C-alpha atoms as a PDB file:
ATOM      1  CA  UNK A   1       0.000   0.000   0.000  1.00  0.00           C
ATOM      2  CA  UNK A   2       2.933   2.324   0.654  1.00  0.00           C
ATOM      3  CA  UNK A   3       4.164   1.736  -2.904  1.00  0.00           C
ATOM      4  CA  UNK A   4       0.745   2.539  -4.354  1.00  0.00           C
ATOM      5  CA  UNK A   5       0.483   5.701  -2.204  1.00  0.00           C
ATOM      6  CA  UNK A   6       3.963   6.866  -3.237  1.00  0.00           C
ATOM      7  CA  UNK A   7       3.234   6.161  -6.900  1.00  0.00           C
ATOM      8  CA  UNK A   8       0.126   8.405  -6.783  1.00  0.00           C
ATOM      9  CA  UNK A   9       1.379  10.972  -4.291  1.00  0.00           C
ATOM     10  CA  UNK A  10      -1.460  10.301  -1.855  1.00  0.00           C
ATOM     11  CA  UNK A  11      -1.656   9.097   1.715  1.00  0.00           C
ATOM     12  CA  UNK A  12      -1.414   5.448   2.643  1.00  0.00           C
ATOM     13  CA  UNK A  13      -4.646   5.887   4.614  1.00  0.00           C
ATOM     14  CA  UNK A  14      -6.460   6.865   1.412  1.00  0.00           C
ATOM     15  CA  UNK A  15      -5.135   3.794  -0.378  1.00  0.00           C
ATOM     16  CA  UNK A  16      -6.224   1.633   2.553  1.00  0.00           C
ATOM     17  CA  UNK A  17      -9.770   3.020   2.335  1.00  0.00           C
ATOM     18  CA  UNK A  18     -10.002   2.234  -1.371  1.00  0.00           C
ATOM     19  CA  UNK A  19      -8.465  -1.232  -1.228  1.00  0.00           C
ATOM     20  CA  UNK A  20     -10.585  -2.084   1.798  1.00  0.00           C
ATOM     21  CA  UNK A  21     -13.683  -0.912  -0.101  1.00  0.00           C
ATOM     22  CA  UNK A  22     -14.611   1.480   2.686  1.00  0.00           C
ATOM     23  CA  UNK A  23     -16.583   4.727   2.259  1.00  0.00           C
ATOM     24  CA  UNK A  24     -14.928   8.140   1.798  1.00  0.00           C
ATOM     25  CA  UNK A  25     -12.911   8.347  -1.428  1.00  0.00           C
ATOM     26  CA  UNK A  26     -14.631   9.589  -4.588  1.00  0.00           C
ATOM     27  CA  UNK A  27     -15.321   7.342  -7.555  1.00  0.00           C
ATOM     28  CA  UNK A  28     -12.527   9.029  -9.552  1.00  0.00           C
ATOM     29  CA  UNK A  29     -10.026   8.538  -6.711  1.00  0.00           C
ATOM     30  CA  UNK A  30     -11.037   4.899  -6.354  1.00  0.00           C
ATOM     31  CA  UNK A  31     -10.454   4.326 -10.051  1.00  0.00           C
ATOM     32  CA  UNK A  32      -6.960   5.921  -9.879  1.00  0.00           C
ATOM     33  CA  UNK A  33      -5.945   3.879  -6.846  1.00  0.00           C
ATOM     34  CA  UNK A  34      -7.240   0.582  -8.246  1.00  0.00           C
ATOM     35  CA  UNK A  35      -5.524   1.197 -11.591  1.00  0.00           C
ATOM     36  CA  UNK A  36      -2.227   1.990  -9.849  1.00  0.00           C
ATOM     37  CA  UNK A  37      -2.538  -1.110  -7.680  1.00  0.00           C
ATOM     38  CA  UNK A  38      -3.065  -3.229 -10.782  1.00  0.00           C
ATOM     39  CA  UNK A  39      -0.066  -1.667 -12.530  1.00  0.00           C
ATOM     40  CA  UNK A  40       2.178  -2.281  -9.523  1.00  0.00           C
ATOM     41  CA  UNK A  41       0.952  -5.859  -9.078  1.00  0.00           C
ATOM     42  CA  UNK A  42      -0.547  -5.239  -5.637  1.00  0.00           C
ATOM     43  CA  UNK A  43      -2.553  -8.125  -4.204  1.00  0.00           C
ATOM     44  CA  UNK A  44      -4.284  -7.968  -0.846  1.00  0.00           C
ATOM     45  CA  UNK A  45      -3.116 -10.443   1.810  1.00  0.00           C
ATOM     46  CA  UNK A  46      -6.489 -12.000   2.576  1.00  0.00           C
ATOM     47  CA  UNK A  47      -5.158 -14.135   5.411  1.00  0.00           C
ATOM     48  CA  UNK A  48      -3.666 -11.105   7.138  1.00  0.00           C
ATOM     49  CA  UNK A  49      -6.890  -9.158   6.678  1.00  0.00           C
ATOM     50  CA  UNK A  50      -8.869 -11.970   8.293  1.00  0.00           C
ATOM     51  CA  UNK A  51      -6.539 -12.047  11.293  1.00  0.00           C
ATOM     52  CA  UNK A  52      -7.083  -8.320  11.861  1.00  0.00           C
ATOM     53  CA  UNK A  53     -10.859  -8.548  11.644  1.00  0.00           C
ATOM     54  CA  UNK A  54     -13.043  -9.432  14.610  1.00  0.00           C
ATOM     55  CA  UNK A  55     -15.320 -11.346  12.233  1.00  0.00           C
ATOM     56  CA  UNK A  56     -14.273 -13.342   9.177  1.00  0.00           C
ATOM     57  CA  UNK A  57     -17.632 -13.042   7.381  1.00  0.00           C
ATOM     58  CA  UNK A  58     -16.859 -16.384   5.749  1.00  0.00           C
ATOM     59  CA  UNK A  59     -19.384 -19.120   5.007  1.00  0.00           C
ATOM     60  CA  UNK A  60     -17.999 -22.642   4.841  1.00  0.00           C
ATOM     61  CA  UNK A  61     -19.587 -24.820   2.165  1.00  0.00           C
ATOM     62  CA  UNK A  62     -19.273 -28.599   2.305  1.00  0.00           C
ATOM     63  CA  UNK A  63     -20.226 -30.589  -0.788  1.00  0.00           C
ATOM     64  CA  UNK A  64     -19.455 -34.006  -2.248  1.00  0.00           C
ATOM     65  CA  UNK A  65     -18.800 -33.182  -5.953  1.00  0.00           C
ATOM     66  CA  UNK A  66     -20.853 -36.266  -6.845  1.00  0.00           C
ATOM     67  CA  UNK A  67     -23.842 -34.652  -8.558  1.00  0.00           C
ATOM     68  CA  UNK A  68     -24.245 -31.825 -11.097  1.00  0.00           C
ATOM     69  CA  UNK A  69     -26.766 -30.044  -8.921  1.00  0.00           C
ATOM     70  CA  UNK A  70     -24.171 -29.615  -6.176  1.00  0.00           C
ATOM     71  CA  UNK A  71     -21.894 -27.798  -8.613  1.00  0.00           C
ATOM     72  CA  UNK A  72     -24.798 -25.547  -9.627  1.00  0.00           C
ATOM     73  CA  UNK A  73     -25.520 -24.791  -5.983  1.00  0.00           C
ATOM     74  CA  UNK A  74     -21.901 -23.900  -5.254  1.00  0.00           C
ATOM     75  CA  UNK A  75     -21.936 -21.524  -8.210  1.00  0.00           C
ATOM     76  CA  UNK A  76     -25.160 -19.919  -6.977  1.00  0.00           C
ATOM     77  CA  UNK A  77     -23.850 -19.510  -3.417  1.00  0.00           C
ATOM     78  CA  UNK A  78     -21.069 -17.105  -4.451  1.00  0.00           C
ATOM     79  CA  UNK A  79     -23.317 -14.243  -5.674  1.00  0.00           C
ATOM     80  CA  UNK A  80     -25.850 -14.945  -2.911  1.00  0.00           C
ATOM     81  CA  UNK A  81     -23.102 -14.626  -0.285  1.00  0.00           C
ATOM     82  CA  UNK A  82     -21.681 -11.479  -1.900  1.00  0.00           C
ATOM     83  CA  UNK A  83     -25.068  -9.762  -1.631  1.00  0.00           C
ATOM     84  CA  UNK A  84     -24.952 -10.368   2.128  1.00  0.00           C
ATOM     85  CA  UNK A  85     -21.281  -9.247   2.234  1.00  0.00           C
ATOM     86  CA  UNK A  86     -19.975 -12.725   2.973  1.00  0.00           C
ATOM     87  CA  UNK A  87     -17.324 -14.754   1.197  1.00  0.00           C
ATOM     88  CA  UNK A  88     -17.354 -18.504   0.512  1.00  0.00           C
ATOM     89  CA  UNK A  89     -14.851 -21.158   1.554  1.00  0.00           C
ATOM     90  CA  UNK A  90     -15.232 -24.585  -0.061  1.00  0.00           C
ATOM     91  CA  UNK A  91     -14.486 -27.988   1.404  1.00  0.00           C
ATOM     92  CA  UNK A  92     -15.031 -31.178  -0.588  1.00  0.00           C
ATOM     93  CA  UNK A  93     -16.111 -34.498   0.879  1.00  0.00           C
ATOM     94  CA  UNK A  94     -14.307 -37.477  -0.676  1.00  0.00           C
ATOM     95  CA  UNK A  95     -13.764 -41.157   0.049  1.00  0.00           C
ATOM     96  CA  UNK A  96     -10.426 -40.317   1.695  1.00  0.00           C
ATOM     97  CA  UNK A  97     -11.786 -37.374   3.673  1.00  0.00           C
ATOM     98  CA  UNK A  98     -14.490 -37.777   6.256  1.00  0.00           C
ATOM     99  CA  UNK A  99     -17.353 -35.371   6.670  1.00  0.00           C
ATOM    100  CA  UNK A 100     -16.298 -34.495  10.207  1.00  0.00           C
ATOM    101  CA  UNK A 101     -12.739 -33.742   9.063  1.00  0.00           C
ATOM    102  CA  UNK A 102     -14.047 -31.469   6.304  1.00  0.00           C
ATOM    103  CA  UNK A 103     -16.294 -29.646   8.785  1.00  0.00           C
ATOM    104  CA  UNK A 104     -13.477 -29.221  11.310  1.00  0.00           C
ATOM    105  CA  UNK A 105     -11.250 -27.753   8.596  1.00  0.00           C
ATOM    106  CA  UNK A 106     -13.895 -25.149   7.724  1.00  0.00           C
ATOM    107  CA  UNK A 107     -14.379 -24.182  11.354  1.00  0.00           C
ATOM    108  CA  UNK A 108     -10.608 -23.983  11.739  1.00  0.00           C
ATOM    109  CA  UNK A 109     -10.497 -21.511   8.856  1.00  0.00           C
ATOM    110  CA  UNK A 110     -12.757 -19.188  10.884  1.00  0.00           C
ATOM    111  CA  UNK A 111     -15.908 -19.874   8.901  1.00  0.00           C
ATOM    112  CA  UNK A 112     -18.752 -18.299  10.860  1.00  0.00           C
ATOM    113  CA  UNK A 113     -21.447 -20.640   9.504  1.00  0.00           C
ATOM    114  CA  UNK A 114     -21.614 -23.879   7.550  1.00  0.00           C
ATOM    115  CA  UNK A 115     -23.728 -24.708   4.489  1.00  0.00           C
ATOM    116  CA  UNK A 116     -23.992 -28.468   3.899  1.00  0.00           C
ATOM    117  CA  UNK A 117     -25.158 -29.556   0.451  1.00  0.00           C
ATOM    118  CA  UNK A 118     -27.046 -32.835   0.100  1.00  0.00           C
ATOM    119  CA  UNK A 119     -25.186 -34.827   2.734  1.00  0.00           C
ATOM    120  CA  UNK A 120     -26.677 -37.854   4.435  1.00  0.00           C
ATOM    121  CA  UNK A 121     -23.843 -39.547   6.333  1.00  0.00           C
ATOM    122  CA  UNK A 122     -23.684 -37.110   9.250  1.00  0.00           C
ATOM    123  CA  UNK A 123     -25.475 -38.401  12.349  1.00  0.00           C
ATOM    124  CA  UNK A 124     -28.030 -35.855  13.594  1.00  0.00           C
ATOM    125  CA  UNK A 125     -26.518 -35.949  17.101  1.00  0.00           C
ATOM    126  CA  UNK A 126     -23.085 -35.091  15.727  1.00  0.00           C
ATOM    127  CA  UNK A 127     -24.505 -32.382  13.495  1.00  0.00           C
ATOM    128  CA  UNK A 128     -26.309 -30.861  16.475  1.00  0.00           C
ATOM    129  CA  UNK A 129     -22.972 -30.701  18.273  1.00  0.00           C
ATOM    130  CA  UNK A 130     -21.494 -28.793  15.335  1.00  0.00           C
ATOM    131  CA  UNK A 131     -24.526 -26.478  15.290  1.00  0.00           C
ATOM    132  CA  UNK A 132     -23.869 -25.606  18.928  1.00  0.00           C
ATOM    133  CA  UNK A 133     -20.589 -24.016  17.773  1.00  0.00           C
ATOM    134  CA  UNK A 134     -21.568 -22.384  14.468  1.00  0.00           C
ATOM    135  CA  UNK A 135     -24.835 -21.987  12.535  1.00  0.00           C
ATOM    136  CA  UNK A 136     -25.518 -24.917  10.194  1.00  0.00           C
ATOM    137  CA  UNK A 137     -27.756 -24.752   7.127  1.00  0.00           C
ATOM    138  CA  UNK A 138     -28.554 -27.922   5.169  1.00  0.00           C
ATOM    139  CA  UNK A 139     -29.477 -27.726   1.493  1.00  0.00           C
ATOM    140  CA  UNK A 140     -31.415 -30.576  -0.091  1.00  0.00           C
ATOM    141  CA  UNK A 141     -32.320 -32.381   3.096  1.00  0.00           C
ATOM    142  CA  UNK A 142     -33.514 -31.970   6.663  1.00  0.00           C
ATOM    143  CA  UNK A 143     -31.663 -34.292   9.005  1.00  0.00           C
ATOM    144  CA  UNK A 144     -33.660 -33.235  12.056  1.00  0.00           C
ATOM    145  CA  UNK A 145     -30.554 -32.209  13.982  1.00  0.00           C
ATOM    146  CA  UNK A 146     -31.290 -29.709  16.759  1.00  0.00           C
ATOM    147  CA  UNK A 147     -30.645 -25.997  16.076  1.00  0.00           C
ATOM    148  CA  UNK A 148     -30.009 -26.414  12.345  1.00  0.00           C
ATOM    149  CA  UNK A 149     -31.756 -24.691   9.435  1.00  0.00           C
ATOM    150  CA  UNK A 150     -32.613 -26.284   6.100  1.00  0.00           C
ATOM    151  CA  UNK A 151     -33.640 -25.406   2.554  1.00  0.00           C
ATOM    152  CA  UNK A 152     -35.022 -28.111   0.321  1.00  0.00           C
ATOM    153  CA  UNK A 153     -37.493 -28.844  -2.436  1.00  0.00           C
ATOM    154  CA  UNK A 154     -40.804 -30.582  -1.809  1.00  0.00           C
ATOM    155  CA  UNK A 155     -39.641 -33.876  -3.306  1.00  0.00           C
ATOM    156  CA  UNK A 156     -42.975 -35.588  -2.700  1.00  0.00           C
ATOM    157  CA  UNK A 157     -44.629 -32.938  -4.878  1.00  0.00           C
ATOM    158  CA  UNK A 158     -41.817 -33.209  -7.434  1.00  0.00           C
ATOM    159  CA  UNK A 159     -42.339 -36.933  -7.961  1.00  0.00           C
ATOM    160  CA  UNK A 160     -46.064 -36.341  -8.209  1.00  0.00           C
ATOM    161  CA  UNK A 161     -45.470 -33.824 -11.002  1.00  0.00           C
ATOM    162  CA  UNK A 162     -43.523 -36.458 -12.943  1.00  0.00           C
ATOM    163  CA  UNK A 163     -46.226 -39.124 -12.547  1.00  0.00           C
ATOM    164  CA  UNK A 164     -49.057 -36.679 -13.300  1.00  0.00           C
ATOM    165  CA  UNK A 165     -47.327 -35.643 -16.521  1.00  0.00           C
ATOM    166  CA  UNK A 166     -46.850 -39.212 -17.681  1.00  0.00           C
ATOM    167  CA  UNK A 167     -50.406 -40.231 -16.821  1.00  0.00           C
ATOM    168  CA  UNK A 168     -51.714 -37.200 -18.724  1.00  0.00           C
ATOM    169  CA  UNK A 169     -49.799 -38.460 -21.768  1.00  0.00           C
ATOM    170  CA  UNK A 170     -51.576 -41.811 -21.446  1.00  0.00           C
ATOM    171  CA  UNK A 171     -49.002 -43.910 -19.581  1.00  0.00           C
ATOM    172  CA  UNK A 172     -50.147 -46.527 -17.086  1.00  0.00           C
ATOM    173  CA  UNK A 173     -47.083 -48.783 -16.771  1.00  0.00           C
ATOM    174  CA  UNK A 174     -44.722 -46.374 -14.951  1.00  0.00           C
ATOM    175  CA  UNK A 175     -41.650 -47.544 -13.015  1.00  0.00           C
ATOM    176  CA  UNK A 176     -39.587 -45.511 -10.546  1.00  0.00           C
ATOM    177  CA  UNK A 177     -35.803 -45.950 -10.240  1.00  0.00           C
ATOM    178  CA  UNK A 178     -35.121 -44.497  -6.809  1.00  0.00           C
ATOM    179  CA  UNK A 179     -32.098 -42.993  -5.079  1.00  0.00           C
ATOM    180  CA  UNK A 180     -31.780 -45.447  -2.212  1.00  0.00           C
ATOM    181  CA  UNK A 181     -31.005 -43.641   1.035  1.00  0.00           C
ATOM    182  CA  UNK A 182     -29.632 -40.484  -0.567  1.00  0.00           C
ATOM    183  CA  UNK A 183     -31.091 -37.049   0.289  1.00  0.00           C
ATOM    184  CA  UNK A 184     -34.576 -36.595  -1.130  1.00  0.00           C
ATOM    185  CA  UNK A 185     -34.863 -40.198  -2.333  1.00  0.00           C
ATOM    186  CA  UNK A 186     -37.344 -41.438   0.310  1.00  0.00           C
ATOM    187  CA  UNK A 187     -39.598 -38.443  -0.373  1.00  0.00           C
ATOM    188  CA  UNK A 188     -39.447 -38.934  -4.148  1.00  0.00           C
ATOM    189  CA  UNK A 189     -40.294 -42.595  -3.685  1.00  0.00           C
ATOM    190  CA  UNK A 190     -43.212 -41.652  -1.435  1.00  0.00           C
ATOM    191  CA  UNK A 191     -44.467 -39.110  -3.961  1.00  0.00           C
ATOM    192  CA  UNK A 192     -44.302 -41.622  -6.805  1.00  0.00           C
ATOM    193  CA  UNK A 193     -46.228 -44.286  -4.882  1.00  0.00           C
ATOM    194  CA  UNK A 194     -48.849 -41.813  -3.675  1.00  0.00           C
ATOM    195  CA  UNK A 195     -49.388 -40.428  -7.184  1.00  0.00           C
ATOM    196  CA  UNK A 196     -49.738 -43.913  -8.647  1.00  0.00           C
ATOM    197  CA  UNK A 197     -52.366 -44.741  -6.016  1.00  0.00           C
ATOM    198  CA  UNK A 198     -54.223 -41.498  -6.650  1.00  0.00           C
ATOM    199  CA  UNK A 199     -54.413 -42.314 -10.349  1.00  0.00           C
ATOM    200  CA  UNK A 200     -55.738 -45.804  -9.609  1.00  0.00           C
ATOM    201  CA  UNK A 201     -52.421 -47.385 -10.612  1.00  0.00           C
ATOM    202  CA  UNK A 202     -51.243 -48.538  -7.202  1.00  0.00           C
ATOM    203  CA  UNK A 203     -51.231 -52.195  -8.256  1.00  0.00           C
ATOM    204  CA  UNK A 204     -48.891 -51.336 -11.144  1.00  0.00           C
ATOM    205  CA  UNK A 205     -46.437 -49.321  -9.059  1.00  0.00           C
ATOM    206  CA  UNK A 206     -42.881 -50.663  -9.063  1.00  0.00           C
ATOM    207  CA  UNK A 207     -39.740 -49.264  -7.450  1.00  0.00           C
ATOM    208  CA  UNK A 208     -36.395 -50.401  -8.856  1.00  0.00           C
ATOM    209  CA  UNK A 209     -33.408 -49.845  -6.514  1.00  0.00           C
ATOM    210  CA  UNK A 210     -30.973 -47.195  -7.690  1.00  0.00           C
ATOM    211  CA  UNK A 211     -28.804 -44.214  -6.771  1.00  0.00           C
ATOM    212  CA  UNK A 212     -27.968 -40.741  -8.057  1.00  0.00           C
ATOM    213  CA  UNK A 213     -25.438 -41.796 -10.693  1.00  0.00           C
ATOM    214  CA  UNK A 214     -25.268 -43.081 -14.267  1.00  0.00           C
ATOM    215  CA  UNK A 215     -24.198 -46.582 -13.265  1.00  0.00           C
ATOM    216  CA  UNK A 216     -27.371 -47.116 -11.244  1.00  0.00           C
ATOM    217  CA  UNK A 217     -29.457 -45.999 -14.224  1.00  0.00           C
ATOM    218  CA  UNK A 218     -27.657 -48.495 -16.416  1.00  0.00           C
ATOM    219  CA  UNK A 219     -28.139 -51.309 -13.896  1.00  0.00           C
ATOM    220  CA  UNK A 220     -31.850 -50.499 -13.629  1.00  0.00           C
ATOM    221  CA  UNK A 221     -32.232 -50.454 -17.406  1.00  0.00           C
ATOM    222  CA  UNK A 222     -30.581 -53.866 -17.737  1.00  0.00           C
ATOM    223  CA  UNK A 223     -32.880 -55.252 -15.022  1.00  0.00           C
ATOM    224  CA  UNK A 224     -35.901 -53.980 -16.966  1.00  0.00           C
ATOM    225  CA  UNK A 225     -34.534 -55.397 -20.222  1.00  0.00           C
ATOM    226  CA  UNK A 226     -33.882 -58.797 -18.653  1.00  0.00           C
ATOM    227  CA  UNK A 227     -37.492 -59.273 -17.694  1.00  0.00           C
ATOM    228  CA  UNK A 228     -38.607 -59.024 -21.331  1.00  0.00           C
ATOM    229  CA  UNK A 229     -41.416 -56.465 -21.182  1.00  0.00           C
ATOM    230  CA  UNK A 230     -40.387 -52.856 -20.743  1.00  0.00           C
ATOM    231  CA  UNK A 231     -42.581 -50.303 -18.959  1.00  0.00           C
ATOM    232  CA  UNK A 232     -43.809 -47.467 -21.132  1.00  0.00           C
ATOM    233  CA  UNK A 233     -42.331 -44.833 -18.786  1.00  0.00           C
ATOM    234  CA  UNK A 234     -39.697 -44.425 -16.072  1.00  0.00           C
ATOM    235  CA  UNK A 235     -39.295 -41.769 -13.390  1.00  0.00           C
ATOM    236  CA  UNK A 236     -35.581 -41.675 -12.519  1.00  0.00           C
ATOM    237  CA  UNK A 237     -34.149 -40.614  -9.165  1.00  0.00           C
ATOM    238  CA  UNK A 238     -32.183 -37.779 -10.733  1.00  0.00           C
ATOM    239  CA  UNK A 239     -30.836 -36.619 -14.107  1.00  0.00           C
ATOM    240  CA  UNK A 240     -27.620 -38.673 -13.916  1.00  0.00           C
ATOM    241  CA  UNK A 241     -29.604 -41.833 -13.256  1.00  0.00           C
ATOM    242  CA  UNK A 242     -31.904 -40.949 -16.169  1.00  0.00           C
ATOM    243  CA  UNK A 243     -28.922 -40.444 -18.456  1.00  0.00           C
ATOM    244  CA  UNK A 244     -27.484 -43.876 -17.623  1.00  0.00           C
ATOM    245  CA  UNK A 245     -30.874 -45.489 -18.111  1.00  0.00           C
ATOM    246  CA  UNK A 246     -31.457 -43.796 -21.482  1.00  0.00           C
ATOM    247  CA  UNK A 247     -27.981 -44.660 -22.755  1.00  0.00           C
ATOM    248  CA  UNK A 248     -28.403 -48.336 -21.861  1.00  0.00           C
ATOM    249  CA  UNK A 249     -31.857 -48.560 -23.428  1.00  0.00           C
ATOM    250  CA  UNK A 250     -30.606 -46.874 -26.597  1.00  0.00           C
ATOM    251  CA  UNK A 251     -27.631 -49.220 -26.917  1.00  0.00           C
ATOM    252  CA  UNK A 252     -30.064 -52.139 -26.594  1.00  0.00           C
ATOM    253  CA  UNK A 253     -32.046 -50.773 -29.538  1.00  0.00           C
ATOM    254  CA  UNK A 254     -34.968 -49.226 -27.654  1.00  0.00           C
ATOM    255  CA  UNK A 255     -35.898 -45.669 -28.550  1.00  0.00           C
ATOM    256  CA  UNK A 256     -36.648 -42.874 -26.059  1.00  0.00           C
ATOM    257  CA  UNK A 257     -39.411 -41.666 -26.034  1.00  0.00           C
ATOM    258  CA  UNK A 258     -40.901 -43.834 -28.807  1.00  0.00           C
ATOM    259  CA  UNK A 259     -40.824 -46.984 -26.677  1.00  0.00           C
ATOM    260  CA  UNK A 260     -40.030 -45.672 -23.194  1.00  0.00           C
ATOM    261  CA  UNK A 261     -40.581 -42.160 -21.856  1.00  0.00           C
ATOM    262  CA  UNK A 262     -38.081 -41.001 -19.211  1.00  0.00           C
ATOM    263  CA  UNK A 263     -38.361 -38.242 -16.595  1.00  0.00           C
ATOM    264  CA  UNK A 264     -35.346 -37.051 -14.594  1.00  0.00           C
ATOM    265  CA  UNK A 265     -35.039 -34.956 -11.462  1.00  0.00           C
ATOM    266  CA  UNK A 266     -33.129 -31.687 -10.766  1.00  0.00           C
ATOM    267  CA  UNK A 267     -33.292 -30.153 -14.261  1.00  0.00           C
ATOM    268  CA  UNK A 268     -29.500 -29.903 -14.178  1.00  0.00           C
ATOM    269  CA  UNK A 269     -27.402 -28.859 -17.225  1.00  0.00           C
ATOM    270  CA  UNK A 270     -27.332 -32.546 -18.202  1.00  0.00           C
ATOM    271  CA  UNK A 271     -31.082 -32.424 -18.890  1.00  0.00           C
ATOM    272  CA  UNK A 272     -30.512 -29.692 -21.478  1.00  0.00           C
ATOM    273  CA  UNK A 273     -27.913 -31.607 -23.488  1.00  0.00           C
ATOM    274  CA  UNK A 274     -29.088 -31.736 -27.121  1.00  0.00           C
ATOM    275  CA  UNK A 275     -28.821 -35.526 -27.353  1.00  0.00           C
ATOM    276  CA  UNK A 276     -30.900 -35.991 -24.170  1.00  0.00           C
ATOM    277  CA  UNK A 277     -33.460 -33.184 -24.036  1.00  0.00           C
ATOM    278  CA  UNK A 278     -34.649 -34.704 -20.782  1.00  0.00           C
ATOM    279  CA  UNK A 279     -37.987 -33.891 -19.185  1.00  0.00           C
ATOM    280  CA  UNK A 280     -37.042 -33.183 -15.572  1.00  0.00           C
ATOM    281  CA  UNK A 281     -38.390 -31.921 -12.258  1.00  0.00           C
ATOM    282  CA  UNK A 282     -36.783 -28.536 -11.657  1.00  0.00           C
ATOM    283  CA  UNK A 283     -35.328 -27.408  -8.347  1.00  0.00           C
ATOM    284  CA  UNK A 284     -34.752 -23.650  -8.054  1.00  0.00           C
ATOM    285  CA  UNK A 285     -31.024 -23.673  -7.320  1.00  0.00           C
ATOM    286  CA  UNK A 286     -30.601 -19.896  -7.185  1.00  0.00           C
ATOM    287  CA  UNK A 287     -33.440 -19.487  -4.716  1.00  0.00           C
ATOM    288  CA  UNK A 288     -32.139 -22.320  -2.547  1.00  0.00           C
ATOM    289  CA  UNK A 289     -28.726 -20.637  -2.391  1.00  0.00           C
ATOM    290  CA  UNK A 290     -30.263 -17.259  -1.543  1.00  0.00           C
ATOM    291  CA  UNK A 291     -32.365 -18.708   1.267  1.00  0.00           C
ATOM    292  CA  UNK A 292     -29.456 -20.706   2.693  1.00  0.00           C
ATOM    293  CA  UNK A 293     -27.214 -17.643   2.866  1.00  0.00           C
ATOM    294  CA  UNK A 294     -30.061 -15.553   4.289  1.00  0.00           C
ATOM    295  CA  UNK A 295     -30.645 -18.169   6.981  1.00  0.00           C
ATOM    296  CA  UNK A 296     -26.986 -18.093   8.017  1.00  0.00           C
ATOM    297  CA  UNK A 297     -26.927 -14.283   7.965  1.00  0.00           C
ATOM    298  CA  UNK A 298     -30.092 -14.113  10.094  1.00  0.00           C
ATOM    299  CA  UNK A 299     -28.379 -16.097  12.828  1.00  0.00           C
ATOM    300  CA  UNK A 300     -25.056 -14.262  12.575  1.00  0.00           C
ATOM    301  CA  UNK A 301     -26.215 -10.682  11.986  1.00  0.00           C
ATOM    302  CA  UNK A 302     -29.666 -10.602  13.545  1.00  0.00           C
ATOM    303  CA  UNK A 303     -29.276 -13.083  16.383  1.00  0.00           C
ATOM    304  CA  UNK A 304     -32.046 -15.466  15.297  1.00  0.00           C
ATOM    305  CA  UNK A 305     -32.000 -18.657  17.397  1.00  0.00           C
ATOM    306  CA  UNK A 306     -35.130 -20.563  16.321  1.00  0.00           C
ATOM    307  CA  UNK A 307     -34.658 -23.114  13.527  1.00  0.00           C
ATOM    308  CA  UNK A 308     -36.032 -22.274  10.090  1.00  0.00           C
ATOM    309  CA  UNK A 309     -36.887 -25.055   7.636  1.00  0.00           C
ATOM    310  CA  UNK A 310     -37.835 -23.812   4.171  1.00  0.00           C
ATOM    311  CA  UNK A 311     -39.483 -25.988   1.512  1.00  0.00           C
ATOM    312  CA  UNK A 312     -39.675 -24.818  -2.107  1.00  0.00           C
ATOM    313  CA  UNK A 313     -42.263 -25.877  -4.656  1.00  0.00           C
ATOM    314  CA  UNK A 314     -40.786 -27.680  -7.711  1.00  0.00           C
ATOM    315  CA  UNK A 315     -41.855 -27.310 -11.325  1.00  0.00           C
ATOM    316  CA  UNK A 316     -41.634 -29.644 -14.316  1.00  0.00           C
ATOM    317  CA  UNK A 317     -39.601 -28.790 -17.411  1.00  0.00           C
ATOM    318  CA  UNK A 318     -40.991 -30.775 -20.336  1.00  0.00           C
ATOM    319  CA  UNK A 319     -38.642 -31.757 -23.157  1.00  0.00           C
ATOM    320  CA  UNK A 320     -38.442 -34.459 -25.820  1.00  0.00           C
ATOM    321  CA  UNK A 321     -37.744 -37.478 -23.580  1.00  0.00           C
ATOM    322  CA  UNK A 322     -41.469 -37.944 -22.901  1.00  0.00           C
ATOM    323  CA  UNK A 323     -44.312 -38.622 -25.325  1.00  0.00           C
ATOM    324  CA  UNK A 324     -47.586 -40.572 -25.426  1.00  0.00           C
ATOM    325  CA  UNK A 325     -47.109 -44.371 -25.354  1.00  0.00           C
ATOM    326  CA  UNK A 326     -47.245 -46.327 -28.574  1.00  0.00           C
ATOM    327  CA  UNK A 327     -50.700 -47.676 -29.396  1.00  0.00           C
ATOM    328  CA  UNK A 328     -50.880 -51.399 -28.642  1.00  0.00           C
END
């Protein structure tokens, strides 16, 4: 900062105000200081700044990198946090790195609150212990841990949307490939079964075990192929599962949607790929990120102590992977 001040012939205090984005200097002065800093190669020492501040204003985000929607959520959290004048620190959960270790690392980096995306391994008792130290907001699930907040989609309603759409097209033989014990999977399974019953198709309901990845979609497709008679429609646990299912059916010579209609879940970028054009239940990722950051800020800046659990209403994005069944 001394070099920048000397270069411009101004005080170091003025440079500090501009580089710290604090009020006082005019717009023209700010532009001169920032241009000089760029020319001189000045870069702020973020670690040193954090040590000097009473508050870090950092949100720790833990995610697994396993699903496209998690990447979308991470991308949406950055602008949402910036609007609340917070920054984001990421920590990835991997096979070689436990969830508790990843959480401890974020807390050790002075993160004031934690945002957990779609995690299911953490025991509620353990998560409650973490929440006693820093605010915890879950996205995509509600574990039931004490003193946590959550933002999720109404997955029961989302699965119903998928079934309602297929029934309206004329389908009656509709199978669900579920997500096992992953976040949202039990609710999507419940919504599928309830919708089938409501349409008088409860006796035809069938749940094929799966997960939120392409391999599980492929395994489910092969199981359906092995039994000889394919259903006319499938509701997949998520878009990745739908992609694996569609690829396997196509390689076996069965056309989507001519022979089998397929609905995914999440409406992730995968669903928009030109060779898939997947009908999918949409979760509002941007809104989920905004609400999660707002929940953390309400605890940190406003002193809220009561838990807040927010549930968003999904919509259905219809594309070319669904069509009326072939006449028999």
